[in-house]
Coordinates of C-alpha atoms and ligand atoms in Angstrom, one line a residue:
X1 CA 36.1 -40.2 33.7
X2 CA 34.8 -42.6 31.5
X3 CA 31.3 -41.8 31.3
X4 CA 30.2 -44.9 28.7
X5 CA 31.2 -47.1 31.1
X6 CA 29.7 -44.9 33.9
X7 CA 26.4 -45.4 32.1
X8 CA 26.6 -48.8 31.6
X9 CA 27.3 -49.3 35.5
X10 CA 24.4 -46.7 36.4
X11 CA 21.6 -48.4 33.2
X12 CA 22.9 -51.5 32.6
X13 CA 19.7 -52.8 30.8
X14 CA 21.1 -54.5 28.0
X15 CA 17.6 -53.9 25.6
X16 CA 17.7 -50.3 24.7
X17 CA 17.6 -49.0 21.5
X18 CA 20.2 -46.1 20.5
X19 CA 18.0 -42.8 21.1
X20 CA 18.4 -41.5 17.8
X21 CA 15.8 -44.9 16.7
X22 CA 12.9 -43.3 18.3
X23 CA 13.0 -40.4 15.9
X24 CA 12.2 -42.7 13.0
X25 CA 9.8 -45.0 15.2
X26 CA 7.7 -42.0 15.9
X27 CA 7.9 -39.9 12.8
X28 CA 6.6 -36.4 12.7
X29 CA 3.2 -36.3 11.8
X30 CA 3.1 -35.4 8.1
X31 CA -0.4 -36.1 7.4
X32 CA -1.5 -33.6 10.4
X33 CA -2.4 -29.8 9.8
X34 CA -3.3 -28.8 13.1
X35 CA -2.1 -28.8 16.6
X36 CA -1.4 -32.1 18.4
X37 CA -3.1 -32.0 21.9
X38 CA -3.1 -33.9 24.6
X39 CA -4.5 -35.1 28.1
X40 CA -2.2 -36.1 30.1
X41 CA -3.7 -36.9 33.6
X42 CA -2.5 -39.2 36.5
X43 CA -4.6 -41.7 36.7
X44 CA -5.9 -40.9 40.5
X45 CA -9.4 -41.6 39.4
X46 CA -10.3 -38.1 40.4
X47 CA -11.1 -35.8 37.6
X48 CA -12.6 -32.6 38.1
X49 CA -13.7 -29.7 36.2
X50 CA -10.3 -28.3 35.9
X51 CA -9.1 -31.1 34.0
X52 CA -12.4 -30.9 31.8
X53 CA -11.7 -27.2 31.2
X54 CA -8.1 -27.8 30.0
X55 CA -9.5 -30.8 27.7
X56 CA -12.1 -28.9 26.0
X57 CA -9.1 -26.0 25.4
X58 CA -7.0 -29.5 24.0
X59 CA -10.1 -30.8 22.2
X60 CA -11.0 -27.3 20.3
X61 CA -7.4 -26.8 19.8
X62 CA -7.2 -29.8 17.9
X63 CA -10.4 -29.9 16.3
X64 CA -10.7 -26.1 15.0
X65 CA -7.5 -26.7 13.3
X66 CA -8.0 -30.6 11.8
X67 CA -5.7 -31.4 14.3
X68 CA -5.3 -35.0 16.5
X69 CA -6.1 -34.7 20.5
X70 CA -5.0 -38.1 22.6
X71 CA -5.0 -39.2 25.9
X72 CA -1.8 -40.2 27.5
X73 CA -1.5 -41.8 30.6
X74 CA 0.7 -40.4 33.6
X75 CA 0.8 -43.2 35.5
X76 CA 5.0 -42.6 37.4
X77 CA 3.6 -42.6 40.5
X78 CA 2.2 -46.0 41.6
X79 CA 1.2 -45.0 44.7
X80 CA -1.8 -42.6 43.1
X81 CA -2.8 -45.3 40.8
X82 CA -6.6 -46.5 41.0
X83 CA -8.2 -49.2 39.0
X84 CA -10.8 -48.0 36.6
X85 CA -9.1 -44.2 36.1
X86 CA -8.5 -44.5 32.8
X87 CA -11.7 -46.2 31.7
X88 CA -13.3 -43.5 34.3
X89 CA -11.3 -40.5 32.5
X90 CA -12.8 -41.6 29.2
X91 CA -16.8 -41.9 29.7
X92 CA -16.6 -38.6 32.1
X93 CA -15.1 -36.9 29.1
X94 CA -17.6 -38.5 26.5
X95 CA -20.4 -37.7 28.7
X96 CA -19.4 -34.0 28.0
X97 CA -19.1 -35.3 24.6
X98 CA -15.5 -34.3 24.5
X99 CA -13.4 -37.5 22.3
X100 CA -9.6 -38.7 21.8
X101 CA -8.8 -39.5 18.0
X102 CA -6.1 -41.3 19.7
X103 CA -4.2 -43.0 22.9
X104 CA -4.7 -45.1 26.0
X105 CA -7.7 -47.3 25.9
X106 CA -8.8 -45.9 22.3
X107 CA -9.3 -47.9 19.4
X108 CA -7.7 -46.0 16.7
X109 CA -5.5 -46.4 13.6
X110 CA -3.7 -43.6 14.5
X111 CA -2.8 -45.3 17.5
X112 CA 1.4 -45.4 16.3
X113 CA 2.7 -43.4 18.7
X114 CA 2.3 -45.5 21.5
X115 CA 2.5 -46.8 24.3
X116 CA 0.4 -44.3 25.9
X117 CA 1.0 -45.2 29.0
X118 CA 4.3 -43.8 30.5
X119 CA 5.2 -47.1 32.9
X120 CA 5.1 -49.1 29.5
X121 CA 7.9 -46.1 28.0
X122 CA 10.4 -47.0 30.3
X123 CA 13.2 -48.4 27.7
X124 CA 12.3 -45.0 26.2
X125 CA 13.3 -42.9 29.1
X126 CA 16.0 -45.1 30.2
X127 CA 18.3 -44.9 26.5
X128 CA 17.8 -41.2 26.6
X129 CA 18.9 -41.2 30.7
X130 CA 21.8 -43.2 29.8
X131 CA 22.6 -41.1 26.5
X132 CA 22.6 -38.1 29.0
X133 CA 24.8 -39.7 31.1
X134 CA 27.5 -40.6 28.4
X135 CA 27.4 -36.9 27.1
X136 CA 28.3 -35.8 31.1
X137 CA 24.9 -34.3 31.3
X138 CA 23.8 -36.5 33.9
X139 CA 24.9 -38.3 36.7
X140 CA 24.0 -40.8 39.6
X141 CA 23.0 -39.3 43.1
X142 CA 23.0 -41.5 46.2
X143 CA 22.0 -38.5 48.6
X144 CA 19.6 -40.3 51.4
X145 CA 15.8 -38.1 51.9
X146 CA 17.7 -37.3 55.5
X147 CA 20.4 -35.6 53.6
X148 CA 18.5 -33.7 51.2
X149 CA 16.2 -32.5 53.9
X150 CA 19.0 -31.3 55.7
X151 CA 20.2 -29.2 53.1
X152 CA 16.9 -27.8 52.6
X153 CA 17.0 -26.7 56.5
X154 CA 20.8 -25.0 55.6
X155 CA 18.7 -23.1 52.8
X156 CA 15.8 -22.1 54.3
X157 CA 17.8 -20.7 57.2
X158 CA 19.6 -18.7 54.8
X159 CA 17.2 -17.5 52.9
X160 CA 18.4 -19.0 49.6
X161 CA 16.5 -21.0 47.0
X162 CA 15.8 -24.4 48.1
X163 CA 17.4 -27.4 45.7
X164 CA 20.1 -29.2 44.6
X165 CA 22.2 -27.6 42.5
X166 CA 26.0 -25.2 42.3
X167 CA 27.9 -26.8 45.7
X168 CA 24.9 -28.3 47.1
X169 CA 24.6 -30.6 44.7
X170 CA 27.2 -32.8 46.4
X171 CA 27.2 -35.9 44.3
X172 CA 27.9 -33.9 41.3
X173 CA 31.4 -34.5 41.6
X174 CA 31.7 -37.8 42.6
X175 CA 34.7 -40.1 41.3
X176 CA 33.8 -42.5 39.1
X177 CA 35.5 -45.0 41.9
X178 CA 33.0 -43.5 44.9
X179 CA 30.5 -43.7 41.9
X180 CA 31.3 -47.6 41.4
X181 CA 31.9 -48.6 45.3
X182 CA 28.1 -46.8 46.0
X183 CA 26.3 -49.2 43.1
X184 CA 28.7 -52.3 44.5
X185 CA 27.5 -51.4 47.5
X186 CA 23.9 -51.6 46.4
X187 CA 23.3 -47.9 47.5
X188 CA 20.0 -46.6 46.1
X189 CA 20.6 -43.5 43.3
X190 CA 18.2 -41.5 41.4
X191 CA 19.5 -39.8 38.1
X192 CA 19.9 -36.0 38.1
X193 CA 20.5 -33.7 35.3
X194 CA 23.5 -31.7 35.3
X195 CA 22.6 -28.5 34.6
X196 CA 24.2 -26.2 32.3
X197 CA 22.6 -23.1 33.4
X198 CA 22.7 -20.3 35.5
X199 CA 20.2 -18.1 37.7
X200 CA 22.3 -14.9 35.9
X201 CA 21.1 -15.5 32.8
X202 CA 17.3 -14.8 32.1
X203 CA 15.3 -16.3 29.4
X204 CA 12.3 -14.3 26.6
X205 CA 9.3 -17.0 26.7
X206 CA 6.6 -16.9 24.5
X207 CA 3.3 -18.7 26.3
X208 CA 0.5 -19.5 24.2
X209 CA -2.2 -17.7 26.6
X210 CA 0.4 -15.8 28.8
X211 CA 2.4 -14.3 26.0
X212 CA 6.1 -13.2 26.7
X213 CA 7.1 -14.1 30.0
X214 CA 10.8 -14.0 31.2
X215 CA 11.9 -16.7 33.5
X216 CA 15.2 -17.6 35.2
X217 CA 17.3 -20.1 33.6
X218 CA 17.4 -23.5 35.4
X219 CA 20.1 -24.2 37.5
X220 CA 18.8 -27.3 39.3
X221 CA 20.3 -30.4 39.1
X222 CA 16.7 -32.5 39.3
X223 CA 15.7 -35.4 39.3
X224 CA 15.1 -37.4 36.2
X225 CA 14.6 -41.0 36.9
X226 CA 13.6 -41.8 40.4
X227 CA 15.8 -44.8 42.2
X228 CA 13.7 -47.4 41.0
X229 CA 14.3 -46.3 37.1
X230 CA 10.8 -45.0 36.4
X231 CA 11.7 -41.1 35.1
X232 CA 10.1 -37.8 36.8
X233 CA 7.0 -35.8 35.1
X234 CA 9.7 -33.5 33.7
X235 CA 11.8 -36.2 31.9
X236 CA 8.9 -38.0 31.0
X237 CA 7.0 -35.3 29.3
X238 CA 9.6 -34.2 27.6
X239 CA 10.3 -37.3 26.0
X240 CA 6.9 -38.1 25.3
X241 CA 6.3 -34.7 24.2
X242 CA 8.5 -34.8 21.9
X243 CA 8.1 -38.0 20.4
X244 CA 4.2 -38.3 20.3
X245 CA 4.7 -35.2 18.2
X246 CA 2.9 -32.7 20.5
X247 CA 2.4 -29.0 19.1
X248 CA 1.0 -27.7 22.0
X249 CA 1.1 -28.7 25.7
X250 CA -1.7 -26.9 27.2
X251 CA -1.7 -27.2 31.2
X252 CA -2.4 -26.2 34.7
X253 CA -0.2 -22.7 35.4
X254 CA 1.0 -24.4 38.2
X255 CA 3.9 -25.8 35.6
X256 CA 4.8 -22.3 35.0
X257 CA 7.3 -22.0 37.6
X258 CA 9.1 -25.9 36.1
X259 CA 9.1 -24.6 32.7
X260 CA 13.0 -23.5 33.1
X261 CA 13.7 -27.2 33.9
X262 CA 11.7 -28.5 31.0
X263 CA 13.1 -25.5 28.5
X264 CA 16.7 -26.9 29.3
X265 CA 15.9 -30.3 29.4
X266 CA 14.7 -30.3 25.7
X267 CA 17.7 -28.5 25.1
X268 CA 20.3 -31.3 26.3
X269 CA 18.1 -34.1 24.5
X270 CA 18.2 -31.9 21.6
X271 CA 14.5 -31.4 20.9
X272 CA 12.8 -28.5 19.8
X273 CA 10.1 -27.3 22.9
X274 CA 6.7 -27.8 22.1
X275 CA 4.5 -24.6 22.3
X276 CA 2.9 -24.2 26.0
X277 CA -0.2 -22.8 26.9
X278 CA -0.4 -22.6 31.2
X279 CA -4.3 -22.1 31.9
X280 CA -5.1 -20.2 34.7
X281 CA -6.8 -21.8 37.6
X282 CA -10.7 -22.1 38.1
X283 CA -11.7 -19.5 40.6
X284 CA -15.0 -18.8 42.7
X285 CA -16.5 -16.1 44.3
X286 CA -17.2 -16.9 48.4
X287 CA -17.9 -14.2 50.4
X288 CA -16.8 -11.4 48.6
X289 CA -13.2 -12.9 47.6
X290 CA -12.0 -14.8 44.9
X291 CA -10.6 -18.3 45.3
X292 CA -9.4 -21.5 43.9
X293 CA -12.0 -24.0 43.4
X294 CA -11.0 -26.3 46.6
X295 CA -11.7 -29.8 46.0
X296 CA -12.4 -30.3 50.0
X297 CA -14.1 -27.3 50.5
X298 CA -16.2 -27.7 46.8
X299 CA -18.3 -30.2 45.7
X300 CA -19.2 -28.7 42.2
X301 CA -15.0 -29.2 41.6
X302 CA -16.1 -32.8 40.6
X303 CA -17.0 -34.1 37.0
X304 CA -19.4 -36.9 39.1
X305 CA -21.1 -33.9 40.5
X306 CA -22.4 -32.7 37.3
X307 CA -23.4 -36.0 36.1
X308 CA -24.7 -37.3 39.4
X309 CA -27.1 -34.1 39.6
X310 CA -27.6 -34.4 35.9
X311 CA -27.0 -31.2 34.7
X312 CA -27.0 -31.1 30.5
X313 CA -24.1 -31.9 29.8
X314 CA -23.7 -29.7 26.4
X315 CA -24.8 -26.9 28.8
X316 CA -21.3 -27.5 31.3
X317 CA -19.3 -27.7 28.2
X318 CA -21.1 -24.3 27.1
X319 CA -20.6 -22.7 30.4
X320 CA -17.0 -24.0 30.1
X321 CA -16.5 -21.9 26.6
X322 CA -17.8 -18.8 27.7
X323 CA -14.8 -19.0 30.3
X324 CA -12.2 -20.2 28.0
X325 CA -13.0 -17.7 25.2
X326 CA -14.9 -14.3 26.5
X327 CA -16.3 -13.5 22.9
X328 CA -18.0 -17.1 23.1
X329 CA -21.5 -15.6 24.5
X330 CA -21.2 -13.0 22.1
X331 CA -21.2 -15.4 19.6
X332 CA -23.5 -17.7 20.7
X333 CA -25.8 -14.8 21.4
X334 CA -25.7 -13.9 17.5
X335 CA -26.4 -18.1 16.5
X336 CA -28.3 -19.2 19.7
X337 CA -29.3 -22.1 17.3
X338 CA -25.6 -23.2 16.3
X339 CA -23.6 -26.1 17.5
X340 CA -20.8 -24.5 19.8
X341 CA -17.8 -26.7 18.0
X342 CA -18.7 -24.0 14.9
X343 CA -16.9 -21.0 17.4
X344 CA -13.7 -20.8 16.7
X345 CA -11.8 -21.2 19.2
X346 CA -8.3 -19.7 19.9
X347 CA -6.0 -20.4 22.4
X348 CA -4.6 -16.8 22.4
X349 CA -7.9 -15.8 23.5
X350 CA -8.1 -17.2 26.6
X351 CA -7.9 -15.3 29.7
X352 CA -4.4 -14.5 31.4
X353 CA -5.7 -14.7 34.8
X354 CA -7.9 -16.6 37.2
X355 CA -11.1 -17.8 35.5
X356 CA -13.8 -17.3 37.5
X357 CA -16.5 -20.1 37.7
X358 CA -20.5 -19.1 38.3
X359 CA -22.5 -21.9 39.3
X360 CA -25.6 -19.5 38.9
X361 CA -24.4 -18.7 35.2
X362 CA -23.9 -22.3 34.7
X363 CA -27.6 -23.0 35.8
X364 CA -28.8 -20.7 33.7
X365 CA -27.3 -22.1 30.8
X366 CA -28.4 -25.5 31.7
X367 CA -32.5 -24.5 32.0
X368 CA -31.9 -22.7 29.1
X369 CA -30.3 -25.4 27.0
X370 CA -32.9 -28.1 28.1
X371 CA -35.6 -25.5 27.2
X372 CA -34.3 -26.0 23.7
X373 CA -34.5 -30.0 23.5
X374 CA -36.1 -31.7 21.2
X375 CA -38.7 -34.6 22.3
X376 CA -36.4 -37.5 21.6
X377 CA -33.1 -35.8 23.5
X378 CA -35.1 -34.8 26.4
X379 CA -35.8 -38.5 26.6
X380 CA -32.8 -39.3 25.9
X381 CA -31.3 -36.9 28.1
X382 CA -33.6 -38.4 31.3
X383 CA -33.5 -41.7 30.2
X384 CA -29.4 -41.2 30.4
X385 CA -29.5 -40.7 33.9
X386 CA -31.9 -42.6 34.9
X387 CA -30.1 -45.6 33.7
X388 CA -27.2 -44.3 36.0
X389 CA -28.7 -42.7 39.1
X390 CA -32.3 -43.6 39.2
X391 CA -34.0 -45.9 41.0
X392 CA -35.1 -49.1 40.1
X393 CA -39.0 -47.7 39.9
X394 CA -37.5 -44.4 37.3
X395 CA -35.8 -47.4 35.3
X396 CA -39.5 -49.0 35.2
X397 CA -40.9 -45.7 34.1
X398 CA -38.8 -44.9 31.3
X399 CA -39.2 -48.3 29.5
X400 CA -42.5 -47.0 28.1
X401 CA -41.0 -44.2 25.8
X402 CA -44.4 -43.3 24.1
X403 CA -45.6 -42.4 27.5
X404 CA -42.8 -40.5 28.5
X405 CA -42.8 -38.3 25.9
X406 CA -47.0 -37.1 26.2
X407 CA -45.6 -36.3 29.5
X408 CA -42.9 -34.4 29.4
X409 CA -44.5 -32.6 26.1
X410 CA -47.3 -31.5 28.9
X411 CA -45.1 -30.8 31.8
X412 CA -41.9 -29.4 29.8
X413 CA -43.6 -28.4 26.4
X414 CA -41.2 -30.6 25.1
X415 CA -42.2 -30.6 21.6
X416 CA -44.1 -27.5 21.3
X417 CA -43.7 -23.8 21.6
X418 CA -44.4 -22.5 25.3
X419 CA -41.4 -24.5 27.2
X420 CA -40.9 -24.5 30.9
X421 CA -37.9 -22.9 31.4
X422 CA -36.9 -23.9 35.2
X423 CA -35.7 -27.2 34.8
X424 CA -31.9 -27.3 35.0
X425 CA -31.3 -30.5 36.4
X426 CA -32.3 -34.3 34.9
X427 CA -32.9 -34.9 38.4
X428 CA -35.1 -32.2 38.5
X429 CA -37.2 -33.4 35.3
X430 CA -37.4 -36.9 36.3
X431 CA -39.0 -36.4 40.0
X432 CA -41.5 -33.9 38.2
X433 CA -43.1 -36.7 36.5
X434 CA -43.7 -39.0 39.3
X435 CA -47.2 -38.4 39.6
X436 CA -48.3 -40.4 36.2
X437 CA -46.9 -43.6 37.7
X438 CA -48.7 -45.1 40.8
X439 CA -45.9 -46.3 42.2
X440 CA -44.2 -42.9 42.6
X441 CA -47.8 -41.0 42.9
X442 CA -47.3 -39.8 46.4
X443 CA -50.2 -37.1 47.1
X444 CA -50.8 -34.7 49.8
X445 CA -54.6 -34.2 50.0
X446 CA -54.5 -30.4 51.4
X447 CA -57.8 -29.8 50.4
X448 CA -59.2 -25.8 51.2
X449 CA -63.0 -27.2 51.7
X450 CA -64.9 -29.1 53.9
X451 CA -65.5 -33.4 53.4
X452 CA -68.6 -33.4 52.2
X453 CA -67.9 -30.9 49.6
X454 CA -64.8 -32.3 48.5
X455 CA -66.5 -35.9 48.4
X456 CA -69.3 -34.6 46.4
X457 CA -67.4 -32.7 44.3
X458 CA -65.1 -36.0 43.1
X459 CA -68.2 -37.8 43.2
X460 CA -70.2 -35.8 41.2
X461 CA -67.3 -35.3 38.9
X462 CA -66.5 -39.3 38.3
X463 CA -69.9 -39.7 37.4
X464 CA -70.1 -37.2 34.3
X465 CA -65.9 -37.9 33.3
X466 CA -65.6 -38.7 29.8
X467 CA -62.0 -39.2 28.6
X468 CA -63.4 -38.9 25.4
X469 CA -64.4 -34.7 26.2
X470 CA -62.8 -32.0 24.6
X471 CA -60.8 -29.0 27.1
X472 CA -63.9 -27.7 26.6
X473 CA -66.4 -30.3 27.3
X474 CA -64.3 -30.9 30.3
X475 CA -64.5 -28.1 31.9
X476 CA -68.4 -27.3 31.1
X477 CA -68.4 -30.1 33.3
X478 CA -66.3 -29.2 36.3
X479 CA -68.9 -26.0 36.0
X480 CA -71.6 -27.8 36.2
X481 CA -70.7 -29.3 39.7
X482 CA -70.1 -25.9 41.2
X483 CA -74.0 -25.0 42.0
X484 CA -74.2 -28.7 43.6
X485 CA -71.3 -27.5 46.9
X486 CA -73.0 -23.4 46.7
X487 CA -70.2 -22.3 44.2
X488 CA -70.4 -19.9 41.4
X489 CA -70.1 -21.2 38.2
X490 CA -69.6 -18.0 36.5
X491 CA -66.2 -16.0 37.6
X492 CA -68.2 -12.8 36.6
X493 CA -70.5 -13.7 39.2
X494 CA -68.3 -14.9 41.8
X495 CA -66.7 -11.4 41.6
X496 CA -69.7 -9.7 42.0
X497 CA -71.3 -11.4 44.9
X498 CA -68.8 -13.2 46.4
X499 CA -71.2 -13.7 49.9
X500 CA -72.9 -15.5 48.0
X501 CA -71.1 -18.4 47.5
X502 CA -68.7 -20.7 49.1
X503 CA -65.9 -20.7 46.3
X504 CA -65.8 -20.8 42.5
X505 CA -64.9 -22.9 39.6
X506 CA -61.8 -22.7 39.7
X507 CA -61.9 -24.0 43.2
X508 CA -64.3 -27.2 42.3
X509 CA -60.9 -28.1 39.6
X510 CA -58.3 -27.3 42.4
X511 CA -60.0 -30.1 44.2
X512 CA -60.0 -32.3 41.2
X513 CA -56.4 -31.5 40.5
X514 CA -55.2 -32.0 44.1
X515 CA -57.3 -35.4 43.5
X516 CA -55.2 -36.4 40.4
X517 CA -52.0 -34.7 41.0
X518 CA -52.0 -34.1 44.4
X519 CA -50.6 -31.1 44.4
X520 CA -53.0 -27.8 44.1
X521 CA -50.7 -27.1 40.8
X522 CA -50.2 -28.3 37.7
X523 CA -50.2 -28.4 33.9
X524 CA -53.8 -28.6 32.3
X525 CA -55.6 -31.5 34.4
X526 CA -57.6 -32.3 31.4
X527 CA -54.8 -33.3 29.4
X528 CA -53.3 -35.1 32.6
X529 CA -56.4 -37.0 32.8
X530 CA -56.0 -38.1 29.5
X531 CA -52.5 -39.4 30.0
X532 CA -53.6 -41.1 33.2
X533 CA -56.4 -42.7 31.3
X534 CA -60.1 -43.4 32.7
X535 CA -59.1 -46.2 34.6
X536 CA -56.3 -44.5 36.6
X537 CA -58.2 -41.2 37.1
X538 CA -61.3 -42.3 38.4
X539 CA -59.5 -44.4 40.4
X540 CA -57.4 -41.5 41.7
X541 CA -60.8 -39.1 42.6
X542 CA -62.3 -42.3 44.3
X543 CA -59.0 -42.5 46.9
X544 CA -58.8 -39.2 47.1
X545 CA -61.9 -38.6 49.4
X546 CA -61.3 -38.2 53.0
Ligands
LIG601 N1 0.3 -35.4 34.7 C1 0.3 -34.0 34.8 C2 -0.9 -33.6 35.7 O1 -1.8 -34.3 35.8 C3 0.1 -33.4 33.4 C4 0.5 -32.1 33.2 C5 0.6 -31.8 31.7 O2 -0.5 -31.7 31.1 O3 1.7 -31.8 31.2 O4 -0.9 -32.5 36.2

């Protein structure tokens, strides 16, 4: 058969370049030490944690060895295509502070071996389809979905492996007349591979986090460019793995079992494999059993989950180390202080098997992380989300930064050295501080005492308030109300005759504090009064007599 002029019938495009160019258009990197990484996600516009777990392994990857991590588009599937994905991939990843040197939608010098998106490739795929074709390694396939699922029935009914390949693969040995008459005929074709190879033969592979494993030669004949020309994930990767000089494919186990197809179809193009790493899935505990993270059955499978409930970000990425390397805690245990990207990080380290996924470990971390904030990033921090997921009355709130930050250094310690340590959410710290702004003061007066002496005591206390008191001074005077509503002044002698009294100090400031706060707890109500200001608080004891 004459198989140039079966692939100039099958591609006809007139434009591409002889294959052999590309390997001078994209150049091996020669300035690059490290490992090339990449991303390679569909852009579906749904990326979870998965995908940020395998990015961080890219990112480190790349990173710990002055290496280049990109973001390549896998967009052969228009129907999963969704506007915004890409721009949406990108600020989900920032967020978690993880960032491409180079790629789709990135502004970088680097950016030279591109297109980065695979539907703008297509010449590419298409000279090394035809080239395939002219060396016999590939061929046209006019089988209809009817057909193929007809053979699948034969196969499953046999018990052998599904596919097209040895004498199901019917087209295989078409003339190049039925060939011509199908295409003249306007008969849709995909492009298959022929394969070489044989389910006898076994093949020694080395993965990158799974070490040796021995897989079964490839004796499918698949697909590589679908009927309307755009190639298959197989093809495509190849291709672009090869010529955006990748070092290390790291990706979702499930690839495990195509890795045969892709080892053999590096081999016919005559490229030498990247390295694979195939990361093992995220798992949970529920109920006793361990299973895949479900992204119907679980919510915290999102990236928007973590962001929408505004968990610290550097505290998911954290979280996200200790599972990709298990000596990460150790380490961070021995430089609590440190900035994780100092770990270094090793693919060979990470774990074989299913990676299990604590939601309770990850909360930890977070209250733990944004115990350690500085003033300015807890600000930040709060100020981040509620810019995205606050109301318009938190927006109004966090315009007056000086404010702010007296009140979170009183509510969170932020600043100084006794920090609350339950606050593991942004969401969390941002409804905390409603009660300094009117608008979002929303009190319940559940006062333990009587009206008159809860009128007497706000009363009595508006009258001697003096923002310009002391802690001291402050309280001296919330003692000196107690005798007016029959309470003890002294604890000492509240203890000893309690009959004799009514309540106690501390009772005369849980009125004032449910008067200011209104709630019965809270951080030091003088210091809260002083935030408020005089205005404010007097204000709040007057409307808070019933
Ligand atoms: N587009 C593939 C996916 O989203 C990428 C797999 C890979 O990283 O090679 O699963």
């Amino acid at each position: 058969m004459d198989l140039k002029k079966l692939a100039e019938i099958l591609i006809p495009d007139t434009d591409l370049l002889p294959p052999e160019e590309y390997e001078n258009i994209y150049p091996e990197r020669s300035g690059v030490k490290g490992e090339v990484t990449r991303l390679a996600p569909s852009p579906t516009g749904f990326i979870h944690l998965g995908n940020l777990y395998s990015a961080l392994a890219d990112e480190r990857a790349a990173h710990t060895t002055d290496g280049v991590f990109y973001l390549r588009i896998e967009d052969t599937d228009e129907k999963r295509k969704v506007d915004g994905a890409v721009e949406s991939v990108i600020r989900s990843l920032k967020y978690f502070g993880i960032n491409f040197d180079e790629g789709a939608e990135i502004n970088s010098p680097l950016n030279i071996y591109g297109p980065y998106y695979q539907r703008q490739r297509a010449k590419i795929y298409r000279a090394f389809a035809k080239r395939l074709i002219e060396q016999g390694l590939a061929y046209p396939c006019f089988c209809t979905e009817d057909e193929l699922n007809a053979v699948r029935e034969e196969q499953t009914a046999q018990k052998l492996i599904t596919g097209y390949y040895g004498k199901y693969a019917k087209c295989r040995n078409l003339t190049f007349e039925q060939i011509e008459a199908n295409v003249k005929a306007g008969k849709p074709y995909v492009i298959r591979l022929k394969s070489q190879g044989s389910t006898e033969n076994k093949i020694l592979f080395k993965d990158a986090i799974k070490g040796e494993v021995t897989v079964t030669e490839n004796d499918q004949d698949v697909v590589i460019l679908k009927s309307d020309g755009i190639p298959t994930y197989h093809f495509a990767h190849a291709i672009d793995d090869h010529f955006m000089r990748t070092t290390l494919v790291i990706r979702g186990e499930e690839w495990l079992s195509s890795l045969p197809v892709h080892i053999e179809l590096h081999k016919v193009l005559g490229f030498k494999p990247p390295r694979y790493a195939h990361t093992c899935s995220l798992m949970k505990m529920d109920g006793g059993t361990k299973r895949k993270l479900s992204k119907r059955k679980d919510p915290e499978l999102s990236l928007d989950y973590y962001r929408k409930a505004g968990y610290f970000p550097k505290a998911v990425v954290k979280y996200l180390m200790t599972i990709l390397n298990s000596d990460f805690e150790e380490w961070t245990l021995k430089n609590p202080d440190a900035d994780y990207r100092n770990f270094k990080f090793r693919i060979e380290k990470m774990g074989k098997s299913g990676a299990l996924f604590d939601l309770d470990k990850l909360n930890d971390l977070s209250r733990t992380e944004i115990s350690k904030l500085s003033e300015e990033e807890c600000f930040e921090f709060l100020k981040g989300w509620v810019d995205e997921f606050g109301t318009d009355k938190d927006k109004a709130h966090f315009k007056d930064k000086d404010y702010i930050i007296k009140v979170l250094a009183l509510i969170m310690g932020v600043g100084g050295k006794k920090r609350r340590k339950d606050i593991e959410r942004a969401e969390q710290g941002v409804r905390l501080i409603d009660y300094f702004f009117d608008d979002t003061f929303a009190p319940e007066y559940n006062y333990r005492f009587d009206k008159k002496t809860v009128n007497c005591v706000l009363e009595k206390f508006a009258l001697s308030y003096d923002p310009a008191d002391d802690n001291s001074a402050w309280f001296a005077k919330v003692k000196a109300i107690a005798p007016a509503v029959g309470f003890a002044a002294e604890m000492s002698e509240y203890k000893a005759h309690p009959e004799n009294y009514k309540g106690n100090v501390s009772d005369v400031a849980e009125i004032l504090r449910i008067a200011i706060t209104g709630m019965p707890n809270s951080p030091d109500l003088c210091t809260i009064m002083g935030i408020l200001g005089k205005e404010r608080s007097l204000a709040r004891l007057n409307a808070a007599k019933i």
